[in-house]
Amino acid sequence: MKFEKITSTASPLMAQVHGLYMSAFPAKERRPWESVTQLVESGSPFFSLIAATDDNGDFVGFASLWRLPDTYYIEHLAVADSCRSKGYGGKILDYAKMLAGESPLVVEVELPDANDDAPRRIAFYERHGLMAMADFEYYQPPYAPGLPDVRLMLMTTRQLPDPMRFVIMLHTLVYNQ
């Protein structure tokens, strides 16, 4: 498996990332695509869009990651429908954990009762060493005007020393709130 940081919207993988991004996440849980392309083109040292390909060079999925002070945050992680249940999601997550090193890696997930897929997603992250912060009330701020806050749950590879500090940092740096 190969991981490639996309540094230009001219990357041949960008169209595949875009298609999966739009199909895998509801509008209220994704930033406008124009914002993603701006982040890629800006060369931000804090944002990475990582495309994953199999041994044949075929696109299998992607992750968007933020390097925050003392923490890594997975904004989005998705695997193409045809590639699910083949271990690719775990390999993408392991790559993100490797990038995080000793820093906590944090992801937002839907609450267990949000839909039929939520318990499966939570179990996936738990199998890969993330712990649910079930007692910590968390809301994702809206990505665009007119969208609602979204009640989600944080999961992390390591205990966050100060969860509120992390949320303030996340909302300020990632969501511009």
mmCIF file of C-alpha atoms in Angstrom:
data_model
loop_
_atom_site.group_PDB
_atom_site.id
_atom_site.type_symbol
_atom_site.label_atom_id
_atom_site.label_comp_id
_atom_site.label_asym_id
_atom_site.label_seq_id
_atom_site.Cartn_x
_atom_site.Cartn_y
_atom_site.Cartn_z
ATOM 1 C CA MET A 1 0.000 0.000 0.000
ATOM 2 C CA LYS A 2 1.231 3.481 -0.830
ATOM 3 C CA PHE A 3 0.358 6.832 0.756
ATOM 4 C CA GLU A 4 0.737 10.081 -1.134
ATOM 5 C CA LYS A 5 0.316 13.566 0.269
ATOM 6 C CA ILE A 6 -1.609 15.530 -2.328
ATOM 7 C CA THR A 7 0.136 18.875 -2.761
ATOM 8 C CA SER A 8 -1.651 20.114 -5.865
ATOM 9 C CA THR A 9 -5.200 20.024 -7.148
ATOM 10 C CA ALA A 10 -3.669 18.882 -10.445
ATOM 11 C CA SER A 11 -2.880 15.501 -8.855
ATOM 12 C CA PRO A 12 -4.585 12.682 -10.767
ATOM 13 C CA LEU A 13 -5.834 11.345 -7.402
ATOM 14 C CA MET A 14 -7.703 14.559 -6.582
ATOM 15 C CA ALA A 15 -10.788 13.661 -8.640
ATOM 16 C CA GLN A 16 -11.036 10.281 -6.933
ATOM 17 C CA VAL A 17 -10.672 11.854 -3.484
ATOM 18 C CA HIS A 18 -13.376 14.371 -4.425
ATOM 19 C CA GLY A 19 -15.826 11.692 -5.549
ATOM 20 C CA LEU A 20 -15.353 9.628 -2.400
ATOM 21 C CA TYR A 21 -15.472 12.717 -0.168
ATOM 22 C CA MET A 22 -18.825 13.770 -1.612
ATOM 23 C CA SER A 23 -20.359 10.293 -1.392
ATOM 24 C CA ALA A 24 -18.982 9.238 2.001
ATOM 25 C CA PHE A 25 -19.934 12.258 4.117
ATOM 26 C CA PRO A 26 -23.225 14.129 4.480
ATOM 27 C CA ALA A 27 -23.106 17.851 3.679
ATOM 28 C CA LYS A 28 -23.296 18.830 7.341
ATOM 29 C CA GLU A 29 -20.121 16.806 8.086
ATOM 30 C CA ARG A 30 -17.851 18.070 5.308
ATOM 31 C CA ARG A 31 -16.187 21.376 4.572
ATOM 32 C CA PRO A 32 -16.987 22.939 1.192
ATOM 33 C CA TRP A 33 -14.797 21.320 -1.477
ATOM 34 C CA GLU A 34 -13.413 24.719 -2.480
ATOM 35 C CA SER A 35 -12.020 25.028 1.044
ATOM 36 C CA VAL A 36 -10.316 21.621 0.736
ATOM 37 C CA THR A 37 -8.712 22.626 -2.564
ATOM 38 C CA GLN A 38 -7.546 25.928 -1.045
ATOM 39 C CA LEU A 39 -5.923 24.052 1.840
ATOM 40 C CA VAL A 40 -4.151 21.721 -0.597
ATOM 41 C CA GLU A 41 -2.925 24.575 -2.799
ATOM 42 C CA SER A 42 -1.836 26.700 0.179
ATOM 43 C CA GLY A 43 0.801 24.178 1.198
ATOM 44 C CA SER A 44 -0.264 24.556 4.824
ATOM 45 C CA PRO A 45 2.171 22.795 7.152
ATOM 46 C CA PHE A 46 -0.805 21.903 9.381
ATOM 47 C CA PHE A 47 -3.133 20.232 6.842
ATOM 48 C CA SER A 48 -2.468 17.059 4.854
ATOM 49 C CA LEU A 49 -4.666 15.326 2.326
ATOM 50 C CA ILE A 50 -3.349 11.765 2.028
ATOM 51 C CA ALA A 51 -4.481 9.454 -0.785
ATOM 52 C CA ALA A 52 -4.019 5.720 -0.404
ATOM 53 C CA THR A 53 -3.456 3.328 -3.291
ATOM 54 C CA ASP A 54 -3.102 -0.442 -3.341
ATOM 55 C CA ASP A 55 -0.112 -2.378 -4.657
ATOM 56 C CA ASN A 56 -1.467 -2.008 -8.217
ATOM 57 C CA GLY A 57 -1.687 1.777 -7.867
ATOM 58 C CA ASP A 58 -5.498 1.778 -7.659
ATOM 59 C CA PHE A 59 -7.105 4.386 -5.388
ATOM 60 C CA VAL A 60 -8.567 2.858 -2.215
ATOM 61 C CA GLY A 61 -9.237 5.805 0.101
ATOM 62 C CA PHE A 62 -8.009 8.964 1.758
ATOM 63 C CA ALA A 63 -7.578 10.815 5.026
ATOM 64 C CA SER A 64 -7.453 14.520 5.752
ATOM 65 C CA LEU A 65 -5.288 15.280 8.761
ATOM 66 C CA TRP A 66 -4.430 18.303 10.865
ATOM 67 C CA ARG A 67 -1.250 18.660 12.891
ATOM 68 C CA LEU A 68 -2.308 20.709 15.880
ATOM 69 C CA PRO A 69 -0.172 21.662 18.874
ATOM 70 C CA ASP A 70 0.479 18.371 20.731
ATOM 71 C CA THR A 71 -2.290 16.531 18.826
ATOM 72 C CA TYR A 72 -3.148 15.095 15.409
ATOM 73 C CA TYR A 73 -6.728 15.236 14.210
ATOM 74 C CA ILE A 74 -8.347 13.155 11.465
ATOM 75 C CA GLU A 75 -10.934 15.396 9.869
ATOM 76 C CA HIS A 76 -12.068 12.766 7.357
ATOM 77 C CA LEU A 77 -11.160 9.169 6.591
ATOM 78 C CA ALA A 78 -12.930 7.153 3.911
ATOM 79 C CA VAL A 79 -12.426 3.963 1.934
ATOM 80 C CA ALA A 80 -13.970 3.381 -1.491
ATOM 81 C CA ASP A 81 -17.039 1.121 -1.382
ATOM 82 C CA SER A 82 -15.357 -1.552 -3.510
ATOM 83 C CA CYS A 83 -12.388 -1.640 -1.128
ATOM 84 C CA ARG A 84 -14.193 -1.918 2.200
ATOM 85 C CA SER A 85 -13.662 -4.859 4.560
ATOM 86 C CA LYS A 86 -10.233 -5.553 3.054
ATOM 87 C CA GLY A 87 -8.117 -3.902 5.746
ATOM 88 C CA TYR A 88 -7.441 -0.657 3.877
ATOM 89 C CA GLY A 89 -9.176 1.568 6.421
ATOM 90 C CA GLY A 90 -7.027 0.101 9.169
ATOM 91 C CA LYS A 91 -3.881 0.676 7.142
ATOM 92 C CA ILE A 92 -4.860 4.315 6.528
ATOM 93 C CA LEU A 93 -5.553 4.734 10.241
ATOM 94 C CA ASP A 94 -2.235 3.067 11.133
ATOM 95 C CA TYR A 95 -0.462 5.501 8.807
ATOM 96 C CA ALA A 96 -2.156 8.432 10.578
ATOM 97 C CA LYS A 97 -1.126 6.974 13.948
ATOM 98 C CA MET A 98 2.451 6.703 12.696
ATOM 99 C CA LEU A 99 2.386 10.371 11.677
ATOM 100 C CA ALA A 100 1.028 11.319 15.118
ATOM 101 C CA GLY A 101 3.865 9.500 16.873
ATOM 102 C CA GLU A 102 3.558 10.046 20.623
ATOM 103 C CA SER A 103 0.880 12.730 20.189
ATOM 104 C CA PRO A 104 -2.770 11.777 20.673
ATOM 105 C CA LEU A 105 -4.648 11.099 17.438
ATOM 106 C CA VAL A 106 -8.259 12.293 17.629
ATOM 107 C CA VAL A 107 -11.253 11.616 15.410
ATOM 108 C CA GLU A 108 -14.918 12.668 15.568
ATOM 109 C CA VAL A 109 -17.518 9.926 15.140
ATOM 110 C CA GLU A 110 -21.288 9.799 15.126
ATOM 111 C CA LEU A 111 -22.953 8.760 18.352
ATOM 112 C CA PRO A 112 -23.695 5.028 18.610
ATOM 113 C CA ASP A 113 -27.430 5.536 18.096
ATOM 114 C CA ALA A 114 -27.104 8.051 15.223
ATOM 115 C CA ASN A 115 -27.617 5.443 12.476
ATOM 116 C CA ASP A 116 -27.073 1.771 11.662
ATOM 117 C CA ASP A 117 -23.440 2.323 10.592
ATOM 118 C CA ALA A 118 -22.304 4.295 13.659
ATOM 119 C CA PRO A 119 -21.660 1.269 15.964
ATOM 120 C CA ARG A 120 -19.616 -0.388 13.195
ATOM 121 C CA ARG A 121 -17.486 2.765 12.762
ATOM 122 C CA ILE A 122 -16.941 3.090 16.503
ATOM 123 C CA ALA A 123 -15.947 -0.599 16.718
ATOM 124 C CA PHE A 124 -13.489 -0.064 13.838
ATOM 125 C CA TYR A 125 -11.722 2.723 15.716
ATOM 126 C CA GLU A 126 -11.756 0.735 18.957
ATOM 127 C CA ARG A 127 -10.163 -2.275 17.196
ATOM 128 C CA HIS A 128 -7.383 0.082 16.119
ATOM 129 C CA GLY A 129 -6.683 1.385 19.602
ATOM 130 C CA LEU A 130 -8.852 4.490 19.918
ATOM 131 C CA MET A 131 -10.929 5.096 23.028
ATOM 132 C CA ALA A 132 -14.332 6.759 23.032
ATOM 133 C CA MET A 133 -14.679 9.896 25.127
ATOM 134 C CA ALA A 134 -18.333 8.996 25.683
ATOM 135 C CA ASP A 135 -18.738 11.162 28.809
ATOM 136 C CA PHE A 136 -17.424 14.296 27.090
ATOM 137 C CA GLU A 137 -20.197 16.234 25.364
ATOM 138 C CA TYR A 138 -18.993 17.428 21.968
ATOM 139 C CA TYR A 139 -20.519 19.303 19.037
ATOM 140 C CA GLN A 140 -18.912 19.805 15.648
ATOM 141 C CA PRO A 141 -19.455 23.415 14.580
ATOM 142 C CA PRO A 142 -21.070 24.035 11.181
ATOM 143 C CA TYR A 143 -18.806 24.053 8.141
ATOM 144 C CA ALA A 144 -20.883 26.719 6.436
ATOM 145 C CA PRO A 145 -23.576 29.274 7.317
ATOM 146 C CA GLY A 146 -26.997 27.732 7.641
ATOM 147 C CA LEU A 147 -25.723 24.289 8.618
ATOM 148 C CA PRO A 148 -26.368 22.997 12.148
ATOM 149 C CA ASP A 149 -23.933 22.037 14.878
ATOM 150 C CA VAL A 150 -23.583 18.246 14.832
ATOM 151 C CA ARG A 151 -23.546 16.190 18.033
ATOM 152 C CA LEU A 152 -20.603 13.800 17.717
ATOM 153 C CA MET A 153 -18.257 11.854 19.954
ATOM 154 C CA LEU A 154 -14.489 12.222 20.162
ATOM 155 C CA MET A 155 -12.243 9.170 20.085
ATOM 156 C CA THR A 156 -8.518 9.274 20.790
ATOM 157 C CA THR A 157 -5.428 7.076 20.929
ATOM 158 C CA ARG A 158 -4.335 8.656 24.213
ATOM 159 C CA GLN A 159 -6.036 10.520 27.011
ATOM 160 C CA LEU A 160 -6.212 14.225 26.219
ATOM 161 C CA PRO A 161 -4.655 16.213 29.079
ATOM 162 C CA ASP A 162 -7.235 18.990 28.665
ATOM 163 C CA PRO A 163 -10.162 18.070 26.384
ATOM 164 C CA MET A 164 -11.652 21.588 26.472
ATOM 165 C CA ARG A 165 -8.331 23.086 25.378
ATOM 166 C CA PHE A 166 -8.275 20.617 22.484
ATOM 167 C CA VAL A 167 -11.842 21.522 21.461
ATOM 168 C CA ILE A 168 -11.066 25.252 21.543
ATOM 169 C CA MET A 169 -7.949 24.644 19.438
ATOM 170 C CA LEU A 170 -9.874 22.386 17.034
ATOM 171 C CA HIS A 171 -12.747 24.829 16.603
ATOM 172 C CA THR A 172 -10.370 27.766 16.157
ATOM 173 C CA LEU A 173 -7.776 26.239 13.814
ATOM 174 C CA VAL A 174 -9.823 23.722 11.827
ATOM 175 C CA TYR A 175 -13.345 25.149 11.847
ATOM 176 C CA ASN A 176 -12.385 28.846 11.999
ATOM 177 C CA GLN A 177 -14.901 29.389 14.794
#
